[in-house]
PDB file of C-alpha atoms in Angstrom:
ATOM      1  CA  UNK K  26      33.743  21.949   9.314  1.00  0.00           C
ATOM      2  CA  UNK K  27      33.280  19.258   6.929  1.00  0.00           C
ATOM      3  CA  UNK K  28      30.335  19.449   4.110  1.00  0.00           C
ATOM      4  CA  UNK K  29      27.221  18.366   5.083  1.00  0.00           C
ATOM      5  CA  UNK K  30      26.208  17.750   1.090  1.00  0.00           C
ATOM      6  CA  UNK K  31      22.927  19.929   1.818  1.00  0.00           C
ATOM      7  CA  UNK K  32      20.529  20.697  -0.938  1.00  0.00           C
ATOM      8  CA  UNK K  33      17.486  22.804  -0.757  1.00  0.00           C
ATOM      9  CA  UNK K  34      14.170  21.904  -1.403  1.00  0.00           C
ATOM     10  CA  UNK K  35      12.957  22.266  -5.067  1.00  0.00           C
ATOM     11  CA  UNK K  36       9.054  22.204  -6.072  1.00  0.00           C
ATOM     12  CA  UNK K  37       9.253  20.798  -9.168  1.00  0.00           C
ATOM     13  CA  UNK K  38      11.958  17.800  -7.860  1.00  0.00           C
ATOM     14  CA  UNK K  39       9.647  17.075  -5.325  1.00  0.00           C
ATOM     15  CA  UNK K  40       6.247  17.524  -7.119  1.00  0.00           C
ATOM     16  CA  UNK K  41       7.713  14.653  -9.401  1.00  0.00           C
ATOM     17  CA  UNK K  42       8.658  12.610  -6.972  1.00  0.00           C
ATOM     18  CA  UNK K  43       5.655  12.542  -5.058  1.00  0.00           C
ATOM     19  CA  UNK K  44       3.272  12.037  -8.236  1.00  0.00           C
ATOM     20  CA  UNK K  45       5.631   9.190  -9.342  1.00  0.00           C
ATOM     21  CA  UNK K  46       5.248   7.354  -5.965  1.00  0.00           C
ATOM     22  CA  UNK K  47       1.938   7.698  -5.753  1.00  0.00           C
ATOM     23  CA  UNK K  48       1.405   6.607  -9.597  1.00  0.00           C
ATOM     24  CA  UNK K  49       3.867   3.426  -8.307  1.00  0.00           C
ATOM     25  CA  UNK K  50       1.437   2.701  -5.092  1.00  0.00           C
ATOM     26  CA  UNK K  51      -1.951   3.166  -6.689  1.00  0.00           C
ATOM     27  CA  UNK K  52      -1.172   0.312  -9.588  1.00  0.00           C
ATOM     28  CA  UNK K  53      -0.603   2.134 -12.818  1.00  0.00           C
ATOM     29  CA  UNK K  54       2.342   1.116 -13.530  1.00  0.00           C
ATOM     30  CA  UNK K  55       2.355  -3.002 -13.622  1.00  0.00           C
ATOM     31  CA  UNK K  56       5.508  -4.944 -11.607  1.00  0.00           C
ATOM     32  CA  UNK K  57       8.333  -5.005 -14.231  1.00  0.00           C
ATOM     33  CA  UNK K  58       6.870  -2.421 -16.595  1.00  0.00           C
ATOM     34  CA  UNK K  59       9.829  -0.004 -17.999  1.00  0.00           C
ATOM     35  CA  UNK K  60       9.892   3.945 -16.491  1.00  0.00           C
ATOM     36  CA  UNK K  61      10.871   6.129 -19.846  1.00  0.00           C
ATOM     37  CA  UNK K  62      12.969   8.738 -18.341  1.00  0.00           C
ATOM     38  CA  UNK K  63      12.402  10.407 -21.691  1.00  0.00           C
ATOM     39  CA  UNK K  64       8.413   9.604 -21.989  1.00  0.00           C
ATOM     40  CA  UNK K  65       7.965  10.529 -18.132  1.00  0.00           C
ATOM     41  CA  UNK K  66       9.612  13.912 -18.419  1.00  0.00           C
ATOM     42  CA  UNK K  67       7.698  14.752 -21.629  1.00  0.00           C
ATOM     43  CA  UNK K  68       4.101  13.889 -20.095  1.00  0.00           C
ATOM     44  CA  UNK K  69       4.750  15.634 -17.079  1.00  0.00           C
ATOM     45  CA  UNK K  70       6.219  18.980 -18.898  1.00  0.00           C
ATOM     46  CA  UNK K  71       9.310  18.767 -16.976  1.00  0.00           C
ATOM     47  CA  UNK K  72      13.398  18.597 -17.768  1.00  0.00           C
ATOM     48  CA  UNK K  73      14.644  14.654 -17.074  1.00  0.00           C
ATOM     49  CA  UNK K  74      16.891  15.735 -14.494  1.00  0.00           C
ATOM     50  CA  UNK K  75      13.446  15.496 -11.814  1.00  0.00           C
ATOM     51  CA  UNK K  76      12.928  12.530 -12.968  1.00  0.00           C
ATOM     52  CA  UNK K  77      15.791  10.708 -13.040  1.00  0.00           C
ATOM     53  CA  UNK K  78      16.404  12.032  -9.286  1.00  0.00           C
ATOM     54  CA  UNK K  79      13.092  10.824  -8.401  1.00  0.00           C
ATOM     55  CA  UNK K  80      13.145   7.212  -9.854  1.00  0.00           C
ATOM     56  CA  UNK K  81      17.166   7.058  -8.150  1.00  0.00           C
ATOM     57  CA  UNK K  82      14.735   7.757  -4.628  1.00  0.00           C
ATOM     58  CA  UNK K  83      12.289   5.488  -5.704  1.00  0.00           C
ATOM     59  CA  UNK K  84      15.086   2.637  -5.801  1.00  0.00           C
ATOM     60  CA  UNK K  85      16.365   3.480  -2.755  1.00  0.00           C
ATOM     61  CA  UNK K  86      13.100   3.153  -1.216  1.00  0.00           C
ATOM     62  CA  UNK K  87      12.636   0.054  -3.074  1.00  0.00           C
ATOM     63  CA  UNK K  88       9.871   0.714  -5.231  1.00  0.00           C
ATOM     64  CA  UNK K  89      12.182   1.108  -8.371  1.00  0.00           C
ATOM     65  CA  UNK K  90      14.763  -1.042  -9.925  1.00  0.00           C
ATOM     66  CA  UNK K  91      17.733   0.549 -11.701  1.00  0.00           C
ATOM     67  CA  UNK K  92      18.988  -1.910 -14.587  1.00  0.00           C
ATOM     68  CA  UNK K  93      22.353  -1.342 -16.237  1.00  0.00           C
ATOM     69  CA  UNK K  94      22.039  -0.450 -19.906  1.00  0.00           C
ATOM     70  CA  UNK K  95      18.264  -0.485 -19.648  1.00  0.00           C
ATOM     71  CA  UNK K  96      16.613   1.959 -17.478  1.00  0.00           C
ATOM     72  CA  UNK K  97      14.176   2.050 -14.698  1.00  0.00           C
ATOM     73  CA  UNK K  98      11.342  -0.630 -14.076  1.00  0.00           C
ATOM     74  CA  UNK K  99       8.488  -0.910 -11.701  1.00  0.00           C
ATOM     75  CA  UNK K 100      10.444  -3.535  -8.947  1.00  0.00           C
ATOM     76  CA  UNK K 101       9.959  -7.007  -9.216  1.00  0.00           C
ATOM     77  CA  UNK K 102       8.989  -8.718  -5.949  1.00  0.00           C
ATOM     78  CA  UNK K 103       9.870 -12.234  -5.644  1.00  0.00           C
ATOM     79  CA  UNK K 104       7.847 -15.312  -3.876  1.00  0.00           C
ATOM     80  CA  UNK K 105       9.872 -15.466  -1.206  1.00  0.00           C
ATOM     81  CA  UNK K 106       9.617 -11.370  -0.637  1.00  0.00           C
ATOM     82  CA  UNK K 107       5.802 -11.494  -1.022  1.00  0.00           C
ATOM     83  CA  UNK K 108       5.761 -14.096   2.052  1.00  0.00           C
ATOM     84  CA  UNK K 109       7.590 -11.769   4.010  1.00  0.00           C
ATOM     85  CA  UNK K 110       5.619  -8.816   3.459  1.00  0.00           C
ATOM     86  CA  UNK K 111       2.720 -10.616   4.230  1.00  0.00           C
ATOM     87  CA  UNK K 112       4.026 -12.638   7.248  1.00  0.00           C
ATOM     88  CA  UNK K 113       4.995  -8.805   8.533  1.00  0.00           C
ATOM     89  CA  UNK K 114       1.659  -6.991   7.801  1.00  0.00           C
ATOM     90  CA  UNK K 115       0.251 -10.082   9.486  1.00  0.00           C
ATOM     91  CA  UNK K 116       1.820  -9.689  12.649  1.00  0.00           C
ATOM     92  CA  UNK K 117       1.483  -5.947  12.344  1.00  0.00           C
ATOM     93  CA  UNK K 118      -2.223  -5.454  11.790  1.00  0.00           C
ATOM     94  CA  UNK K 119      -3.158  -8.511  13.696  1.00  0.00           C
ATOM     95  CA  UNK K 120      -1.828  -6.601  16.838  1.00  0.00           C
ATOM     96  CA  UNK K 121      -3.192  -3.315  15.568  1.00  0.00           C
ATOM     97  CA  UNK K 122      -6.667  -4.772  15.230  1.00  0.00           C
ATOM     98  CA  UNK K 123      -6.201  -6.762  18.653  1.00  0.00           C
ATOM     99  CA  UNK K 124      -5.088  -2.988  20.466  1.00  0.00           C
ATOM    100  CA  UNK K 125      -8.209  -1.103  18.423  1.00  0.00           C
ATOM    101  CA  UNK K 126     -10.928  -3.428  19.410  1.00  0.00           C
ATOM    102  CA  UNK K 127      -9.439  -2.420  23.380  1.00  0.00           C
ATOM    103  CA  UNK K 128      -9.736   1.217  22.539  1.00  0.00           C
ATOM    104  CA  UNK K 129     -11.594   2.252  19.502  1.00  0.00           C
ATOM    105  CA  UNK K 130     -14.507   4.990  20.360  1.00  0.00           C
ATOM    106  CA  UNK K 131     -17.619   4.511  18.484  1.00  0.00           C
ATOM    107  CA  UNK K 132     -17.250   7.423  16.450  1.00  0.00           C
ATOM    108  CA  UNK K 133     -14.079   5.752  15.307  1.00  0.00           C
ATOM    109  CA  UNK K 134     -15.052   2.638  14.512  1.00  0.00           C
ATOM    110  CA  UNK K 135     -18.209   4.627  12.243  1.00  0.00           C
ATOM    111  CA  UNK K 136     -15.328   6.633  10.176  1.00  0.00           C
ATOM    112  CA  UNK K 137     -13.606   2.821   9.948  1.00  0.00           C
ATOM    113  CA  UNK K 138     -16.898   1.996   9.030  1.00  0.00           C
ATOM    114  CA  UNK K 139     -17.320   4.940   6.181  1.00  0.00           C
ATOM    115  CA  UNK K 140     -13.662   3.513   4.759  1.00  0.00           C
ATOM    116  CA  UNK K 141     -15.677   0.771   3.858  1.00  0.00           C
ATOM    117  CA  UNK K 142     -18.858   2.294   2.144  1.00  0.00           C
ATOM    118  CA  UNK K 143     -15.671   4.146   0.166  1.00  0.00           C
ATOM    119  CA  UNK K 144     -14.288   1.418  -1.388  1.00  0.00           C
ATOM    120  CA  UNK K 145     -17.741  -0.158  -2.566  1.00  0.00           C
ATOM    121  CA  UNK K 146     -18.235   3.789  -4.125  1.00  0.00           C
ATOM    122  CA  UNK K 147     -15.630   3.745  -5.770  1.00  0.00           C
ATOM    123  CA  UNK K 148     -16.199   3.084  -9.769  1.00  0.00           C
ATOM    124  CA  UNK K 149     -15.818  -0.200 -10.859  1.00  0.00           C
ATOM    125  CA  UNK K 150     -14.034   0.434 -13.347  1.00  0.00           C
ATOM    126  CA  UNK K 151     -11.366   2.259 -11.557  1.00  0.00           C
ATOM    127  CA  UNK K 152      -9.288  -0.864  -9.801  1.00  0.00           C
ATOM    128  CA  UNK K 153      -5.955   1.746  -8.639  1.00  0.00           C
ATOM    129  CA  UNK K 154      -8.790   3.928  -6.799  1.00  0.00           C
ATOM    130  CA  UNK K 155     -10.443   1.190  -5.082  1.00  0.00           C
ATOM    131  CA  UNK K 156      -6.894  -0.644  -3.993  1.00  0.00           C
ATOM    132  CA  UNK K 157      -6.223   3.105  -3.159  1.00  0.00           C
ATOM    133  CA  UNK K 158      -9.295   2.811  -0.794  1.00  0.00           C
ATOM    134  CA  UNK K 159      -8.839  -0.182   0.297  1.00  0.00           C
ATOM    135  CA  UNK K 160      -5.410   0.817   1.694  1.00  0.00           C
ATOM    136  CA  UNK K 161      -6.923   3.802   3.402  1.00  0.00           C
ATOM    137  CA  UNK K 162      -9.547   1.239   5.252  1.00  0.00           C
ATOM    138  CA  UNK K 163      -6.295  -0.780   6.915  1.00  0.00           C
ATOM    139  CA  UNK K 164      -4.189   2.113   7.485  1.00  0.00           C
ATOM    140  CA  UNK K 165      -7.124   3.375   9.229  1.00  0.00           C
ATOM    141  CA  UNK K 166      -6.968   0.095  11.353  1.00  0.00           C
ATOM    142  CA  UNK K 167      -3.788   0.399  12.375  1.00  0.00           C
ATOM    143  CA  UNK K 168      -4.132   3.975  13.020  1.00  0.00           C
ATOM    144  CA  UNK K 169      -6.874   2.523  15.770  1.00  0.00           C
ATOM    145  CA  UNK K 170      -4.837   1.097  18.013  1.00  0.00           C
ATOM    146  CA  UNK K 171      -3.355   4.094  19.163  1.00  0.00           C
ATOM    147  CA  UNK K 172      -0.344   2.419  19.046  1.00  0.00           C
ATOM    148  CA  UNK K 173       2.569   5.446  17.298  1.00  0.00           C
ATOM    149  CA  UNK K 174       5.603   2.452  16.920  1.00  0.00           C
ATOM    150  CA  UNK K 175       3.303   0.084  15.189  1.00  0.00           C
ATOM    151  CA  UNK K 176       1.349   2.901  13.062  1.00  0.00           C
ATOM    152  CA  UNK K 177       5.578   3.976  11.853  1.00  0.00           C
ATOM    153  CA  UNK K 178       6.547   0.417  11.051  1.00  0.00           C
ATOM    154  CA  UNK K 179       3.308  -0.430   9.126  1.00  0.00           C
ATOM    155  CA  UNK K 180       3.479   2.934   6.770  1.00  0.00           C
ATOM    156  CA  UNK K 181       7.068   1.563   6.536  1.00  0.00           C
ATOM    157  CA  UNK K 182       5.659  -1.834   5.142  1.00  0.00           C
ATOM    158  CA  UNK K 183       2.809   0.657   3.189  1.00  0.00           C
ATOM    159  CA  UNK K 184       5.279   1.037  -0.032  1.00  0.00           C
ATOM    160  CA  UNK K 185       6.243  -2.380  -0.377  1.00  0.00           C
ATOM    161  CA  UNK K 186       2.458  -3.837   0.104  1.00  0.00           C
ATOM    162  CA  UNK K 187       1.038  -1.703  -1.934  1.00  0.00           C
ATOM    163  CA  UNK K 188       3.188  -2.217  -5.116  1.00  0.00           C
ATOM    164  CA  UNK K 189       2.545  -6.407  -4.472  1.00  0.00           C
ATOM    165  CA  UNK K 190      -0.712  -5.884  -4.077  1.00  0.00           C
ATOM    166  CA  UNK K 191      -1.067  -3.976  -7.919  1.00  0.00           C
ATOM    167  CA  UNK K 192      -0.788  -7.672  -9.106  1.00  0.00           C
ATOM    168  CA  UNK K 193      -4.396  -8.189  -7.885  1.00  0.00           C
ATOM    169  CA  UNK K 194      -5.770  -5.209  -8.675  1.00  0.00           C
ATOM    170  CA  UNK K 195      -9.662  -6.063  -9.448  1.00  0.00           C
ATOM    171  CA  UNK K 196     -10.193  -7.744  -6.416  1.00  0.00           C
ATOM    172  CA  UNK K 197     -11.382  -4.603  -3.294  1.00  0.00           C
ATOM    173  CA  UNK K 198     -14.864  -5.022  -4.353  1.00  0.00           C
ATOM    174  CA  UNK K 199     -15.344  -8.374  -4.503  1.00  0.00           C
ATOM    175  CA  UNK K 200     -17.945 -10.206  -1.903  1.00  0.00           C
ATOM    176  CA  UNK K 201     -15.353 -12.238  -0.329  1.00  0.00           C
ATOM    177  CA  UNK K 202     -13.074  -9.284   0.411  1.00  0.00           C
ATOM    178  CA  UNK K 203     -16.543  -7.513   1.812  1.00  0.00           C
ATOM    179  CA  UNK K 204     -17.177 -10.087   3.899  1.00  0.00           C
ATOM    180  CA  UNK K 205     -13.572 -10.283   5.791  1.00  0.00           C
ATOM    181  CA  UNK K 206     -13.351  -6.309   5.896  1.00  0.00           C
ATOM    182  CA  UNK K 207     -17.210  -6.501   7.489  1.00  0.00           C
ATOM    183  CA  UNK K 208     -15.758  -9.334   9.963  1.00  0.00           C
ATOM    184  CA  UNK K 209     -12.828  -7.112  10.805  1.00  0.00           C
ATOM    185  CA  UNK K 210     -15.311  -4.351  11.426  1.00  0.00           C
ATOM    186  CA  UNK K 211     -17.550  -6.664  13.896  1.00  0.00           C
ATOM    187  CA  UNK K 212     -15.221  -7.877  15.930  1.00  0.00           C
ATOM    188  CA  UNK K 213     -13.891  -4.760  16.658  1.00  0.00           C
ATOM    189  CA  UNK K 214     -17.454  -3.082  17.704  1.00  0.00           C
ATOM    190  CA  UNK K 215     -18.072  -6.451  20.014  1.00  0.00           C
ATOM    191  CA  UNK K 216     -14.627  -5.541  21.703  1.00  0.00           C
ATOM    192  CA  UNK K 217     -13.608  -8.808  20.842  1.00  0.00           C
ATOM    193  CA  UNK K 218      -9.185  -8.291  20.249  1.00  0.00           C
ATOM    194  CA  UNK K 219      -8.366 -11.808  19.744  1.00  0.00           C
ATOM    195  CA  UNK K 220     -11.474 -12.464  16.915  1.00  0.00           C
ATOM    196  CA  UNK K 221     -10.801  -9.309  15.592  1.00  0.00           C
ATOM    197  CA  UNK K 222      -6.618 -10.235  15.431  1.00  0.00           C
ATOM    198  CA  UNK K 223      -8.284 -13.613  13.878  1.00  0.00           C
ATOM    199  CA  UNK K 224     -10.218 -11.375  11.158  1.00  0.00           C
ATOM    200  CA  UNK K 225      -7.379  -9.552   9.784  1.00  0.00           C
ATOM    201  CA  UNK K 226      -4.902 -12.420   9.768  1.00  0.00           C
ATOM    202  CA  UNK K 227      -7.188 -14.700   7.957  1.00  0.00           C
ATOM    203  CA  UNK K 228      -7.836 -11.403   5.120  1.00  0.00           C
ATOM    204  CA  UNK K 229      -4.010 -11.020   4.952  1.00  0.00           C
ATOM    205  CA  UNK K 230      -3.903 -14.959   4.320  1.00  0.00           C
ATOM    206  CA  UNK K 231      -6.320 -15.038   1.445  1.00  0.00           C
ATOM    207  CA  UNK K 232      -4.643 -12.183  -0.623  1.00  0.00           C
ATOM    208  CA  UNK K 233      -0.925 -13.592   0.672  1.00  0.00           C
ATOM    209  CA  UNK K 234      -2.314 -17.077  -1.314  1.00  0.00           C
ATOM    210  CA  UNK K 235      -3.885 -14.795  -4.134  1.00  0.00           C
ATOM    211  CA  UNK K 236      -0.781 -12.710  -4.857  1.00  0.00           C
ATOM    212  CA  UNK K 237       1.778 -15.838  -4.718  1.00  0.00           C
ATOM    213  CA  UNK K 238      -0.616 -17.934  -7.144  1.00  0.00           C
ATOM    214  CA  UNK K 239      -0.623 -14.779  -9.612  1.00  0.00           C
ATOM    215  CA  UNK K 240       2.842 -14.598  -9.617  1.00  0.00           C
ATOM    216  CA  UNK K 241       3.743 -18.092 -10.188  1.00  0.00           C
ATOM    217  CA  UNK K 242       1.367 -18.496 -13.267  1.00  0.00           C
ATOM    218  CA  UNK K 243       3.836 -15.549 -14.606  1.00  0.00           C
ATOM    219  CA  UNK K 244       6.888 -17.700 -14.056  1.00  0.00           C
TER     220      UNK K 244
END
């Protein structure tokens, strides 16, 4: 029988890994910023073989870029990349929030609700704890619908928006973004699917527009 290369779980490889992703989705690292395979190992009191195994995961997932001769650094996305993601949670969560305004009980819609209040508690001076917030509130959406396929796809999507989204880091708490999350929530309690779609694809707009204007005054 041929090999089937099978390695068994280790704590610490997978403790890294798993505090390195989430450091990547919550915004502390900044697109393009270098990953010290030396500095990483030393503040987390491990060897740099877990690390380097983790950051070679977290370029296969995409989150990661390995550059010859120079290391690891937080990936890159490009315009045309951000579109996509966007156009794709777009399409995603405008169904999700068109299937959760059809089915959503009311104590659902109150712990939707309660996302919310979380993100204005958050401190303010704490902008990877209030995008990590703000993340819970849509996955919570899309969780709504009921819908298991769509709920997959979008945590699928989850890595990729999240790390795009640490170029606008300060901007969960602001009125405008309170205003389309509180329109989201609205629609959904008057069982309205197609406003409700309307919400969430005119939120994803606005920070699509946001995210592509911050990273062209970079260029």
């Amino acid at each position: 029988m041929q090999a089937l290369g099978f390695r068994r779980p280790n704590q610490v490889r997978e403790a890294v890994y798993g505090h390195l992703k989430a450091l990547l989705l919550s915004g502390r690292f900044a697109p393009g910023e270098r990953l010290s395979e030396p500095l990483l190992a030393q503040e987390l009191g491990v060897s740099r073989t877990p690390v380097r195994e983790a950051l070679m995961r977290l370029a296969e997932e995409g989150l990661v870029e390995l550059v010859p001769g120079k290391g690891a650094r937080v990936r890159v996305f490009t315009l045309e990349e951000v579109e996509e993601v966007y156009g794709v949670r777009a399409l995603l969560e405008g169904e999700a929030a068109r299937e959760a305004a059809l089915r959503a009980t009311p104590w659902e819609l109150a712990e939707l609700e309660a996302r919310l209040r979380a993100i204005d508690e958050a401190p303010a001076e704490d902008y990877p704890e209030q995008m990590r917030r703000d993340l819970e509130f849509h996955r919570g959406l899309v969780r709504l619908s009921g819908n298991k396929t769509l709920a997959r796809l979008y945590e699928d999507l989850l890595s990729s928006l999240a790390l795009i989204r640490s170029a606008l880091p300060t901007l969960s708490q602001d009125e405008a973004t309170r205003e389309e999350h509180r329109a989201i929530l609205e629609a959904l309690r008057r069982r309205d699917p197609e406003g409700a779609k309307r919400a969430v694809e005119a939120h994803v707009a606005r920070f699509r527009d946001l995210v592509v204007e911050a990273l062209r005054r970079r260029v």
